[in-house]
Short mmCIF file of C-alpha atoms and ligand atoms in Angstrom, two decimals:
data_model
loop_
_atom_site.label_atom_id
_atom_site.label_comp_id
_atom_site.label_asym_id
_atom_site.label_seq_id
_atom_site.Cartn_x
_atom_site.Cartn_y
_atom_site.Cartn_z
CA MET J 1 -21.75 -17.16 23.49
CA ASN J 2 -19.89 -17.17 26.78
CA TYR J 3 -18.53 -13.65 26.80
CA PRO J 4 -18.84 -11.01 29.50
CA PHE J 5 -19.69 -8.53 26.74
CA PRO J 6 -22.93 -8.29 24.76
CA THR J 7 -23.65 -9.74 21.35
CA LEU J 8 -24.89 -6.84 19.25
CA SER J 9 -26.64 -6.42 15.96
CA PRO J 10 -24.73 -4.18 13.52
CA GLU J 11 -27.40 -1.49 14.12
CA GLU J 12 -26.93 -1.67 17.90
CA ALA J 13 -23.19 -1.30 17.43
CA ALA J 14 -23.65 1.64 15.04
CA ALA J 15 -26.01 3.34 17.51
CA MET J 16 -23.09 3.74 19.93
CA VAL J 17 -21.03 5.76 17.46
CA GLN J 18 -21.75 9.49 17.60
CA ASP J 19 -21.23 12.46 15.27
CA LYS J 20 -17.66 13.88 15.23
CA GLN J 21 -16.13 10.83 16.88
CA THR J 22 -12.89 9.26 15.68
CA VAL J 23 -12.89 5.60 14.70
CA GLY J 24 -9.87 3.39 14.03
CA PHE J 25 -10.66 0.39 11.84
CA GLY J 26 -8.49 -2.75 11.91
CA GLY J 27 -7.37 -4.61 8.78
CA PHE J 28 -5.15 -3.71 5.84
CA THR J 29 -6.55 -3.46 2.30
CA ALA J 30 -9.85 -5.36 2.05
CA ALA J 31 -8.15 -8.08 4.10
CA GLY J 32 -9.50 -8.04 7.63
CA ALA J 33 -11.58 -4.90 6.99
CA CYS J 34 -14.87 -4.67 8.89
CA LYS J 35 -17.90 -5.43 6.78
CA VAL J 36 -21.16 -5.00 8.67
CA VAL J 37 -20.69 -2.32 11.35
CA PRO J 38 -19.51 0.35 8.86
CA LEU J 39 -22.49 -0.45 6.65
CA ALA J 40 -24.78 0.08 9.64
CA ILE J 41 -22.95 3.32 10.54
CA ALA J 42 -23.51 4.49 6.96
CA ALA J 43 -27.25 3.76 7.28
CA LYS J 44 -27.32 5.66 10.58
CA ALA J 45 -25.52 8.61 8.94
CA LYS J 46 -28.10 8.72 6.15
CA ALA J 47 -30.95 8.65 8.70
CA GLU J 48 -29.33 11.42 10.74
CA HIS J 49 -28.81 13.57 7.65
CA ALA J 50 -32.42 12.96 6.57
CA ALA J 51 -33.53 14.18 10.01
CA GLY J 52 -31.45 17.34 9.54
CA ARG J 53 -28.75 16.35 12.01
CA PRO J 54 -24.99 16.29 11.29
CA PHE J 55 -23.14 12.99 11.33
CA LYS J 56 -19.55 12.73 10.15
CA LEU J 57 -16.64 10.78 11.56
CA GLY J 58 -12.88 10.94 11.58
CA VAL J 59 -11.77 7.63 10.04
CA ILE J 60 -8.35 6.07 10.50
CA THR J 61 -7.63 2.76 8.80
CA GLY J 62 -4.59 0.60 8.10
CA ALA J 63 -4.67 1.20 4.36
CA SER J 64 -7.42 0.76 1.77
CA THR J 65 -10.50 -1.23 2.87
CA GLY J 66 -13.44 -3.01 1.29
CA LYS J 67 -16.43 -1.32 -0.33
CA SER J 68 -18.61 -1.89 2.77
CA LEU J 69 -16.28 0.38 4.72
CA ASP J 70 -14.82 3.28 2.69
CA GLY J 71 -17.36 2.94 -0.10
CA ALA J 72 -20.46 2.84 2.11
CA LEU J 73 -19.31 5.56 4.50
CA ALA J 74 -18.28 7.88 1.64
CA GLU J 75 -21.57 7.27 -0.15
CA ALA J 76 -23.38 8.24 3.06
CA GLU J 77 -21.28 11.44 3.36
CA ALA J 78 -20.19 10.11 6.75
CA ILE J 79 -16.43 10.77 6.58
CA ALA J 80 -15.28 14.23 7.71
CA TRP J 81 -11.61 13.31 7.52
CA ARG J 82 -9.69 10.20 6.60
CA THR J 83 -6.14 8.87 6.75
CA PRO J 84 -4.14 7.01 5.24
CA TYR J 85 -4.21 5.20 1.78
CA GLN J 86 -7.59 4.53 0.15
CA SER J 87 -8.61 3.12 -3.21
CA ASP J 88 -12.40 3.43 -3.24
CA PRO J 89 -13.89 5.35 -6.22
CA THR J 90 -16.66 7.02 -4.16
CA LEU J 91 -14.28 8.11 -1.41
CA ARG J 92 -11.73 9.29 -4.01
CA LYS J 93 -14.42 11.49 -5.58
CA SER J 94 -15.42 12.88 -2.19
CA ILE J 95 -11.76 13.72 -1.44
CA ASN J 96 -11.16 15.32 -4.84
CA GLU J 97 -14.35 17.39 -4.52
CA GLY J 98 -13.28 18.60 -1.08
CA ARG J 99 -16.14 16.91 0.82
CA THR J 100 -13.72 14.69 2.77
CA GLN J 101 -10.45 16.03 4.15
CA PHE J 102 -7.75 13.48 3.40
CA PHE J 103 -4.40 13.44 5.12
CA ASP J 104 -1.91 11.08 3.51
CA LEU J 105 0.67 9.30 5.65
CA HIS J 106 3.45 6.78 5.15
CA LEU J 107 1.83 3.59 6.41
CA SER J 108 4.62 2.95 8.92
CA ALA J 109 3.79 6.34 10.46
CA VAL J 110 0.09 5.72 11.15
CA GLN J 111 0.45 3.99 14.53
CA PRO J 112 3.15 6.36 15.89
CA THR J 113 1.09 9.37 14.72
CA VAL J 114 -2.04 8.04 16.45
CA ARG J 115 0.01 7.46 19.62
CA SER J 116 1.44 10.98 19.43
CA GLY J 117 -2.04 12.44 19.82
CA VAL J 118 -2.01 14.43 16.56
CA PHE J 119 -5.49 13.12 15.72
CA GLY J 120 -6.89 13.63 19.23
CA LYS J 121 -8.38 10.74 21.16
CA MET J 122 -9.73 7.62 19.48
CA ASP J 123 -13.31 6.96 20.53
CA PHE J 124 -13.81 3.54 18.95
CA ALA J 125 -11.64 0.78 17.55
CA ILE J 126 -13.75 -1.43 15.26
CA ILE J 127 -11.90 -4.62 14.52
CA GLU J 128 -12.53 -7.88 12.70
CA ALA J 129 -11.47 -10.96 14.69
CA SER J 130 -11.45 -14.72 14.24
CA HIS J 131 -11.54 -15.38 17.99
CA VAL J 132 -12.05 -13.45 21.21
CA THR J 133 -11.85 -14.61 24.83
CA ALA J 134 -13.56 -13.44 28.01
CA GLN J 135 -10.13 -12.20 29.15
CA GLY J 136 -9.99 -9.72 26.24
CA GLU J 137 -7.65 -11.67 23.97
CA ILE J 138 -8.42 -10.88 20.32
CA VAL J 139 -7.13 -13.01 17.42
CA LEU J 140 -7.21 -11.06 14.17
CA THR J 141 -8.08 -12.35 10.69
CA THR J 142 -6.32 -11.71 7.34
CA GLY J 143 -5.10 -8.17 7.96
CA VAL J 144 -3.45 -6.47 10.92
CA GLY J 145 -2.95 -2.82 9.95
CA GLY J 146 -2.92 -0.71 13.10
CA ALA J 147 -5.43 -2.86 15.02
CA ASN J 148 -3.19 -3.50 18.04
CA THR J 149 -2.58 0.21 18.64
CA PHE J 150 -6.16 1.23 17.90
CA ALA J 151 -7.50 -1.40 20.33
CA ARG J 152 -5.11 -0.31 23.06
CA LEU J 153 -5.83 3.41 22.73
CA ALA J 154 -9.55 3.54 21.92
CA ASP J 155 -12.05 4.25 24.65
CA LYS J 156 -14.26 1.38 23.41
CA ILE J 157 -13.84 -1.59 21.09
CA ILE J 158 -16.44 -3.17 18.82
CA ILE J 159 -15.52 -6.59 17.41
CA GLU J 160 -16.83 -8.14 14.22
CA LEU J 161 -16.35 -11.83 14.99
CA ASN J 162 -16.18 -13.39 11.55
CA ALA J 163 -16.87 -17.14 11.36
CA HIS J 164 -15.66 -17.20 7.74
CA HIS J 165 -12.09 -17.43 9.07
CA PRO J 166 -10.87 -20.55 10.85
CA GLY J 167 -10.53 -20.23 14.64
CA ASP J 168 -7.02 -21.66 14.43
CA LEU J 169 -5.63 -18.58 12.65
CA MET J 170 -4.03 -18.13 16.09
CA GLY J 171 -0.28 -18.19 15.51
CA PHE J 172 -0.14 -16.38 12.18
CA HIS J 173 0.11 -12.92 13.75
CA ASP J 174 3.13 -11.40 15.45
CA LEU J 175 1.97 -8.24 17.24
CA TYR J 176 4.57 -5.86 18.61
CA GLU J 177 4.25 -2.21 19.54
CA PRO J 178 7.52 -0.30 19.93
CA ALA J 179 8.07 2.45 22.47
CA ASP J 180 7.94 6.10 21.40
CA PRO J 181 10.71 8.71 21.58
CA PRO J 182 12.72 9.26 23.69
CA LEU J 183 12.44 5.63 24.82
CA ARG J 184 12.56 4.02 21.37
CA ARG J 185 14.86 0.96 21.08
CA ALA J 186 15.89 -1.23 18.16
CA ILE J 187 13.08 -3.40 16.80
CA PRO J 188 14.78 -6.83 17.08
CA ILE J 189 14.01 -8.28 13.64
CA TYR J 190 17.12 -9.57 11.84
CA SER J 191 15.42 -11.94 9.38
CA PRO J 192 11.91 -11.93 7.83
CA THR J 193 11.24 -15.10 9.86
CA ASP J 194 11.91 -13.53 13.30
CA ARG J 195 8.99 -13.36 15.71
CA ILE J 196 9.12 -10.72 18.41
CA GLY J 197 5.56 -10.24 19.70
CA THR J 198 2.30 -11.87 20.68
CA THR J 199 -0.16 -13.85 18.58
CA PHE J 200 -3.19 -11.91 19.88
CA ILE J 201 -4.14 -8.44 21.07
CA LYS J 202 -4.77 -8.23 24.82
CA VAL J 203 -7.15 -5.54 26.02
CA ASN J 204 -9.08 -4.83 29.18
CA PRO J 205 -12.31 -6.82 28.49
CA LYS J 206 -14.30 -3.94 30.06
CA LYS J 207 -13.39 -1.85 26.99
CA ILE J 208 -15.13 -4.29 24.64
CA ALA J 209 -18.51 -2.66 24.01
CA GLY J 210 -19.82 -5.69 22.16
CA VAL J 211 -19.36 -8.39 19.57
CA VAL J 212 -21.15 -8.51 16.22
CA MET J 213 -21.31 -11.96 14.62
CA THR J 214 -20.59 -12.24 10.88
CA ASN J 215 -19.74 -14.87 8.31
CA LEU J 216 -18.41 -12.98 5.30
CA ALA J 217 -15.49 -13.25 2.88
CA ASP J 218 -13.06 -10.36 2.46
CA GLU J 219 -14.12 -7.99 -0.31
CA SER J 220 -10.83 -8.45 -2.20
CA GLY J 221 -11.25 -8.46 -5.97
CA GLY J 222 -9.36 -10.94 -8.09
CA PHE J 223 -6.57 -9.92 -10.44
CA ASP J 224 -6.51 -9.56 -14.20
CA ALA J 225 -4.48 -12.23 -15.97
CA PRO J 226 -1.08 -10.74 -16.92
CA ASP J 227 -1.30 -8.98 -20.31
CA PRO J 228 1.66 -8.57 -22.72
CA ILE J 229 2.64 -5.23 -21.11
CA THR J 230 2.61 -6.38 -17.47
CA THR J 231 4.27 -9.66 -18.47
CA GLN J 232 7.08 -7.77 -20.22
CA ILE J 233 7.53 -5.43 -17.24
CA GLY J 234 7.76 -8.48 -14.97
CA GLN J 235 10.34 -10.11 -17.21
CA ASN J 236 12.38 -6.89 -17.38
CA VAL J 237 12.47 -6.67 -13.57
CA ALA J 238 13.43 -10.35 -13.24
CA GLY J 239 16.15 -10.01 -15.90
CA PHE J 240 17.55 -6.91 -14.18
CA LEU J 241 17.69 -8.63 -10.77
CA ALA J 242 19.23 -11.81 -12.23
CA ASN J 243 21.97 -9.65 -13.74
CA GLU J 244 22.51 -7.92 -10.39
CA ILE J 245 23.28 -11.35 -8.90
CA LYS J 246 25.68 -12.10 -11.77
CA THR J 247 27.58 -8.84 -11.21
CA GLY J 248 27.76 -9.50 -7.45
CA ARG J 249 25.80 -6.38 -6.50
CA ILE J 250 23.13 -8.61 -4.98
CA PRO J 251 24.42 -11.65 -3.03
CA PRO J 252 23.87 -15.12 -4.61
CA SER J 253 21.48 -15.98 -1.76
CA PHE J 254 19.40 -12.94 -2.91
CA LEU J 255 17.75 -10.35 -0.62
CA PRO J 256 14.21 -10.14 0.77
CA LEU J 257 11.65 -8.60 -1.56
CA GLN J 258 8.87 -6.07 -1.11
CA SER J 259 6.31 -5.72 -3.84
CA GLY J 260 3.33 -3.33 -4.04
CA VAL J 261 -0.26 -4.11 -4.97
CA GLY J 262 -1.99 -4.54 -8.31
CA ASN J 263 -1.62 -6.35 -11.58
CA ILE J 264 1.94 -5.22 -12.33
CA ALA J 265 3.10 -6.38 -8.89
CA ASN J 266 1.42 -9.73 -9.46
CA ALA J 267 3.12 -10.10 -12.87
CA VAL J 268 6.53 -9.12 -11.45
CA ILE J 269 6.31 -11.74 -8.71
CA GLY J 270 5.19 -14.32 -11.26
CA ALA J 271 8.20 -13.51 -13.50
CA LEU J 272 10.63 -13.71 -10.57
CA GLY J 273 9.14 -17.06 -9.66
CA SER J 274 9.78 -18.56 -13.07
CA HIS J 275 13.22 -17.00 -13.74
CA PRO J 276 15.85 -19.77 -13.64
CA ASP J 277 18.61 -17.50 -12.25
CA ILE J 278 16.62 -16.10 -9.31
CA PRO J 279 17.12 -18.39 -6.28
CA PRO J 280 14.37 -19.14 -3.73
CA PHE J 281 13.75 -15.92 -1.78
CA MET J 282 11.91 -14.45 1.18
CA MET J 283 9.42 -11.59 1.15
CA TYR J 284 9.32 -8.79 3.74
CA THR J 285 6.34 -6.90 2.47
CA GLU J 286 3.01 -5.30 3.38
CA VAL J 287 0.58 -7.07 1.06
CA LEU J 288 0.65 -10.73 0.14
CA GLN J 289 -1.12 -11.28 -3.17
CA ASP J 290 -2.14 -14.44 -5.04
CA SER J 291 1.16 -14.76 -6.93
CA VAL J 292 3.17 -15.01 -3.70
CA VAL J 293 0.96 -17.84 -2.46
CA ASP J 294 1.68 -19.74 -5.67
CA LEU J 295 5.41 -19.32 -5.00
CA LEU J 296 5.06 -20.34 -1.34
CA GLU J 297 3.43 -23.50 -2.59
CA SER J 298 6.18 -24.24 -5.11
CA GLY J 299 8.93 -23.38 -2.60
CA LYS J 300 10.35 -20.55 -4.73
CA CYS J 301 9.26 -18.19 -1.97
CA ALA J 302 10.61 -19.72 1.23
CA PHE J 303 8.90 -17.35 3.69
CA ALA J 304 6.64 -14.30 3.60
CA SER J 305 6.31 -11.61 6.26
CA SER J 306 3.39 -9.29 5.52
CA CYS J 307 0.74 -7.05 7.04
CA SER J 308 -2.12 -8.74 5.20
CA LEU J 309 -3.21 -11.71 3.16
CA THR J 310 -4.87 -9.86 0.27
CA LEU J 311 -6.00 -12.94 -1.63
CA SER J 312 -8.79 -13.49 -4.08
CA PRO J 313 -11.64 -15.48 -2.46
CA ASP J 314 -10.65 -18.78 -4.16
CA ARG J 315 -6.98 -18.39 -3.24
CA LEU J 316 -7.88 -17.69 0.40
CA LYS J 317 -10.06 -20.80 0.46
CA ALA J 318 -7.10 -22.88 -0.79
CA PHE J 319 -4.83 -21.19 1.80
CA TYR J 320 -7.22 -22.14 4.61
CA ALA J 321 -7.48 -25.71 3.30
CA ASN J 322 -3.70 -26.00 3.72
CA LEU J 323 -3.30 -23.90 6.86
CA GLU J 324 -0.70 -26.12 8.53
CA TYR J 325 1.61 -25.88 5.48
CA TYR J 326 1.57 -22.08 5.67
CA ARG J 327 1.90 -21.83 9.45
CA SER J 328 5.71 -22.02 9.30
CA ARG J 329 5.93 -19.93 6.12
CA VAL J 330 3.80 -16.83 6.78
CA VAL J 331 3.68 -14.18 9.50
CA LEU J 332 1.35 -11.17 9.68
CA ARG J 333 2.61 -8.03 11.42
CA PRO J 334 1.30 -4.55 12.31
CA GLN J 335 2.07 -1.96 9.65
CA GLU J 336 4.62 -0.06 11.72
CA ILE J 337 6.66 -3.29 11.74
CA SER J 338 5.94 -4.63 8.22
CA ASN J 339 6.85 -1.19 6.84
CA SER J 340 9.43 -0.15 9.42
CA PRO J 341 12.14 1.99 7.76
CA GLU J 342 14.62 0.60 10.32
CA ILE J 343 13.93 -3.00 9.33
CA VAL J 344 13.72 -2.28 5.59
CA ARG J 345 17.20 -0.76 5.78
CA ARG J 346 18.59 -3.50 8.04
CA LEU J 347 17.34 -6.40 5.90
CA GLY J 348 18.49 -4.73 2.66
CA LEU J 349 15.20 -5.05 0.82
CA ILE J 350 14.70 -5.05 -2.93
CA THR J 351 11.56 -2.92 -3.27
CA ILE J 352 9.24 -2.82 -6.28
CA ASN J 353 6.44 -0.25 -6.45
CA THR J 354 4.28 1.33 -9.15
CA ALA J 355 4.39 4.93 -10.33
CA ILE J 356 1.71 7.10 -11.92
CA GLU J 357 4.47 9.11 -13.59
CA VAL J 358 8.24 9.39 -13.44
CA ASP J 359 10.31 12.28 -14.71
CA LEU J 360 13.42 12.11 -16.85
CA PHE J 361 15.57 12.67 -13.76
CA GLY J 362 14.07 9.94 -11.55
CA ASN J 363 11.48 11.77 -9.46
CA VAL J 364 8.31 9.70 -8.95
CA ASN J 365 4.67 10.67 -8.57
CA SER J 366 2.71 7.78 -7.03
CA THR J 367 -0.40 9.59 -5.93
CA HIS J 368 -1.85 12.44 -8.00
CA VAL J 369 -3.10 12.71 -11.59
CA MET J 370 -2.11 15.95 -13.38
CA GLY J 371 -0.85 17.29 -10.06
CA ARG J 372 -4.35 17.64 -8.67
CA ASP J 373 -6.55 14.61 -8.29
CA LEU J 374 -5.70 12.00 -5.70
CA MET J 375 -5.58 8.45 -7.02
CA ASN J 376 -4.97 6.28 -3.93
CA GLY J 377 -2.22 7.61 -1.69
CA ILE J 378 1.44 6.96 -0.96
CA GLY J 379 0.73 3.72 0.90
CA GLY J 380 3.89 1.93 1.89
CA SER J 381 5.84 2.95 -1.19
CA GLY J 382 7.79 5.68 0.64
CA ASP J 383 8.57 3.49 3.65
CA PHE J 384 10.18 0.95 1.37
CA THR J 385 11.70 3.10 -1.41
CA ARG J 386 13.65 5.49 0.81
CA ASN J 387 15.24 2.68 2.80
CA ALA J 388 15.70 0.01 0.13
CA HIS J 389 18.94 -1.68 -0.87
CA VAL J 390 17.63 -1.51 -4.44
CA SER J 391 14.48 0.55 -5.11
CA ILE J 392 12.61 -0.15 -8.34
CA TYR J 393 9.64 1.67 -9.90
CA THR J 394 7.55 0.04 -12.59
CA CYS J 395 4.86 1.48 -14.87
CA PRO J 396 3.58 0.99 -18.40
CA SER J 397 5.26 3.60 -20.65
CA VAL J 398 1.89 5.11 -21.61
CA ALA J 399 -1.58 5.49 -20.08
CA LYS J 400 -4.99 6.27 -21.63
CA LYS J 401 -4.33 4.39 -24.87
CA GLY J 402 -1.10 6.27 -25.53
CA ALA J 403 -2.45 9.80 -24.99
CA ILE J 404 -0.36 10.09 -21.79
CA SER J 405 3.34 9.34 -21.49
CA THR J 406 4.10 8.16 -17.97
CA ILE J 407 7.63 9.51 -18.43
CA VAL J 408 7.49 13.30 -18.40
CA PRO J 409 9.91 16.21 -18.10
CA PHE J 410 8.85 17.04 -14.55
CA VAL J 411 6.45 15.18 -12.23
CA THR J 412 3.32 17.15 -11.33
CA HIS J 413 3.40 15.83 -7.74
CA LEU J 414 6.46 14.53 -5.94
CA ASP J 415 6.30 11.48 -3.67
CA HIS J 416 9.73 9.87 -4.12
CA SER J 417 12.69 12.02 -5.04
CA GLU J 418 15.53 11.26 -7.45
CA HIS J 419 17.68 10.57 -4.36
CA SER J 420 15.60 7.52 -3.40
CA VAL J 421 14.57 6.13 -6.78
CA GLN J 422 17.27 3.88 -8.22
CA VAL J 423 15.76 1.90 -11.10
CA VAL J 424 12.80 2.52 -13.43
CA VAL J 425 11.25 -0.26 -15.50
CA THR J 426 8.66 -0.09 -18.29
CA GLU J 427 7.73 -2.66 -20.92
CA HIS J 428 10.47 -1.17 -23.12
CA GLY J 429 13.34 -1.77 -20.72
CA VAL J 430 15.24 -0.82 -17.60
CA ALA J 431 16.74 2.56 -16.68
CA ASP J 432 19.36 2.00 -14.00
CA LEU J 433 19.76 5.51 -12.60
CA ARG J 434 22.36 4.61 -9.96
CA GLY J 435 25.61 6.56 -10.20
CA LYS J 436 24.32 8.72 -13.04
CA SER J 437 24.10 12.52 -13.28
CA PRO J 438 20.77 14.11 -14.26
CA HIS J 439 21.98 14.44 -17.88
CA GLU J 440 22.90 10.75 -17.99
CA ARG J 441 19.62 9.71 -16.31
CA ALA J 442 17.53 11.59 -18.85
CA GLU J 443 19.43 9.87 -21.66
CA VAL J 444 18.94 6.34 -20.30
CA MET J 445 15.28 7.02 -19.47
CA ILE J 446 14.56 8.10 -23.05
CA ASN J 447 16.56 5.29 -24.64
CA ASN J 448 15.36 2.44 -22.40
CA CYS J 449 11.95 3.29 -20.92
CA VAL J 450 10.07 5.93 -22.93
CA HIS J 451 7.48 4.79 -25.49
CA PRO J 452 8.79 5.28 -29.06
CA ASP J 453 5.96 7.80 -29.74
CA TYR J 454 7.46 10.15 -27.15
CA ARG J 455 11.22 9.72 -27.59
CA GLU J 456 11.76 12.54 -30.11
CA SER J 457 9.51 14.87 -28.17
CA LEU J 458 11.43 14.32 -24.93
CA ARG J 459 14.75 14.70 -26.75
CA GLY J 460 13.34 18.01 -28.00
CA TYR J 461 12.58 19.00 -24.42
CA LEU J 462 16.18 18.39 -23.38
CA ALA J 463 17.50 20.20 -26.46
CA ALA J 464 15.60 23.32 -25.41
CA SER J 465 17.79 23.52 -22.32
CA ASN J 466 21.42 22.52 -22.30
CA ARG J 467 22.29 24.64 -19.31
CA GLY J 468 22.50 23.69 -15.66
CA HIS J 469 22.94 20.52 -13.67
CA VAL J 470 19.34 19.48 -14.38
CA GLN J 471 18.10 20.19 -17.92
CA GLN J 472 14.78 21.73 -16.92
CA THR J 473 13.08 24.55 -18.79
CA LEU J 474 10.51 25.93 -16.41
CA HIS J 475 8.14 27.30 -19.07
CA ASN J 476 8.09 23.88 -20.79
CA ALA J 477 8.25 21.61 -17.73
CA PHE J 478 4.49 20.86 -17.74
CA GLY J 479 4.05 21.28 -21.50
CA MET J 480 3.06 17.65 -22.04
CA HIS J 481 0.47 17.82 -19.24
CA LEU J 482 -0.96 21.05 -20.66
CA ALA J 483 -1.15 19.48 -24.12
CA PHE J 484 -3.21 16.63 -22.61
CA LEU J 485 -5.48 18.93 -20.60
CA GLU J 486 -6.06 21.23 -23.57
CA GLY J 487 -6.18 18.77 -26.49
CA GLY J 488 -6.49 15.30 -24.95
CA ASP J 489 -3.08 14.04 -26.10
CA MET J 490 0.47 14.63 -24.85
CA ARG J 491 1.77 13.87 -28.36
CA ASN J 492 0.52 17.32 -29.41
CA VAL J 493 3.09 19.11 -27.26
CA LYS J 494 4.97 22.03 -28.83
CA TRP J 495 8.01 23.23 -26.91
CA LYS J 496 8.39 26.99 -26.51
CA VAL J 497 11.84 28.21 -27.41
O1 LIG C 1 -6.94 4.48 -14.72
O2 LIG C 1 -8.37 2.49 -14.91
O3 LIG C 1 -9.29 4.79 -15.28
O4 LIG C 1 -7.70 3.79 -16.95
O5 LIG C 1 -4.36 5.15 -13.24
O6 LIG C 1 -3.43 2.50 -13.36
O7 LIG C 1 -2.10 1.03 -14.84
O8 LIG C 1 -4.31 0.19 -13.85
O9 LIG C 1 -2.18 0.52 -12.47
O10 LIG C 1 -3.88 -0.28 -10.72
O11 LIG C 1 -1.38 -0.75 -10.60
O12 LIG C 1 -2.30 1.53 -10.18
C1 LIG C 1 0.24 4.01 -9.08
C2 LIG C 1 -2.23 4.14 -8.93
C3 LIG C 1 -1.13 2.29 -10.24
C4 LIG C 1 -1.02 2.27 -7.74
C5 LIG C 1 -1.03 3.20 -8.99
C6 LIG C 1 -4.35 5.67 -14.58
C7 LIG C 1 -4.64 4.46 -15.44
C8 LIG C 1 -5.71 3.77 -14.61
C9 LIG C 1 -4.51 2.85 -12.56
P1 LIG C 1 -8.17 3.82 -15.52
P2 LIG C 1 -3.06 1.00 -13.71
P3 LIG C 1 -2.48 0.15 -10.97
C10 LIG C 1 1.26 -0.50 -2.31
C11 LIG C 1 2.36 0.52 -2.26
C12 LIG C 1 0.51 3.96 -4.68
C13 LIG C 1 1.78 3.83 -4.03
C14 LIG C 1 2.21 2.39 -3.83
C15 LIG C 1 -0.86 3.05 -6.43
C16 LIG C 1 -5.25 4.04 -13.18
O13 LIG C 1 0.02 1.35 -7.85
O14 LIG C 1 -1.81 3.53 -5.87
O15 LIG C 1 2.79 1.81 -4.71
N1 LIG C 1 0.36 3.20 -5.91
N2 LIG C 1 1.95 1.85 -2.63
O16 LIG C 1 -5.07 4.84 -16.72
C17 LIG C 1 -3.12 9.75 -15.71
C18 LIG C 1 -0.93 8.95 -15.63
C19 LIG C 1 -1.44 7.66 -15.29
C20 LIG C 1 -2.82 7.52 -15.16
C21 LIG C 1 -1.85 5.61 -14.73
N3 LIG C 1 0.38 9.15 -15.76
N4 LIG C 1 -1.80 9.94 -15.82
N5 LIG C 1 -3.66 8.56 -15.36
N6 LIG C 1 -3.03 6.25 -14.83
N7 LIG C 1 -0.86 6.47 -15.03
C22 LIG C 1 -0.07 -0.07 -1.75
C23 LIG C 1 -0.18 -0.07 -0.27
O17 LIG C 1 0.64 0.45 0.38
C24 LIG C 1 -1.33 -0.70 0.40
#
């Protein structure tokens, strides 16, 4: 290769990284996440630990990653602290057992927080690229995350140059880094299609410590086929939005959509795509999943702005086979732009995210089980929800085969407050909380969203307190959670009078 920087083996790259250093990894979800250098760092960590020496890093990513990054490093006990969103089972366990310190952040806040210096200096940026030039121009792959900021600020950059991605991905990215306070100006995006930045990262080539050659697919899993529950949730969301157009609360041309990750999100997008009264729409979102690509192909989705292409391996192959078709229909942005509160508010997004639990009054817990154990993190849900034109939360009405109601008297962890959450959707129906008092919200939640097994119980909860603006009874507020923790089933709850 004709670069002024060395070609390294993964082990040579890992040898440069020292105990207690801070590393920023490019990519967003498994899309564009590094695959071989973190594995080699994990092996180095294990060897250091075996020799009785400490080796733990501070790890900053865009969002979740693949198993060769978070999974391997967590398994090697190589992560001292980590931010933001993660979804790896081994890392989750390490966080919940207190072996890794985890600091959750809104994804739009990661790059500004790194720039502010809160995390100290960044020693290495480790970034997957599809192309790099001798002048220090780096073309990213399927995920951007915070790569542009990490590359600019890090002392040294290691590049995983991945031949799995076509060299002509150049043009899909739009990289823009806003100024910080007090010099911050408007970010000039007025439509999801606007381009405001560069198609590559430009760094001082002297900072590039080396390039590691790879040829590996992203470690994105596929998706489950929609089941009756997720299909019904999708149809309920689509029916609600079609009615919003009919009533004139959403313009006939529709508004750009954001949709979270996972099987429900995939089913919701599928249902919107096939609903006859939803017109062709644009996405302004952070993660582009398989279902959106289907709609881009059919024309129902006219354009998608995202931070990553989180596609199953087969879908990505088909995307690359038709690259020219997608060139004018897809743009990939850094997360502080894809998730920018300013742009979400300006464009008037319809946002659809998934809750772990919702309370009768509209507060949402997206992150912690029984108030204690971290699931994944807040991700972009707060960026979008708080600033949405219409914010929607979806979840199945029960979890763990019915032993848990996802609608509870009081959430055990609060991520999105009743002031930001407008609409809740389960397989049973839609609770439109807008313009309703807490008493009215509780009523519509029970009637429209709660599983029939829990309706009487939750009515009983409200009956125990008919005083106050919010019908909470503090000694009963976590009664359903306690019934689950003590007897394995929320249906066993007995309200104290
Ligand atoms: O656990 O598999 O062990 O049974 O939680 O739940 O229903 O499979 O749903 O995979 O879509 O995840 C909120 C976690 C949902 C996700 C969450 C258990 C349930 C199962 C997963 P098992 P499902 P999903 C996009 C924007 C974060 C914020 C966000 C998430 C497991 O969507 O991380 O939206 N959101 N960010 O059994 C106990 C409950 C439960 C429960 C579900 N009430 N109590 N367990 N489970 N509800 C992401 C980015 O920004 C990148």
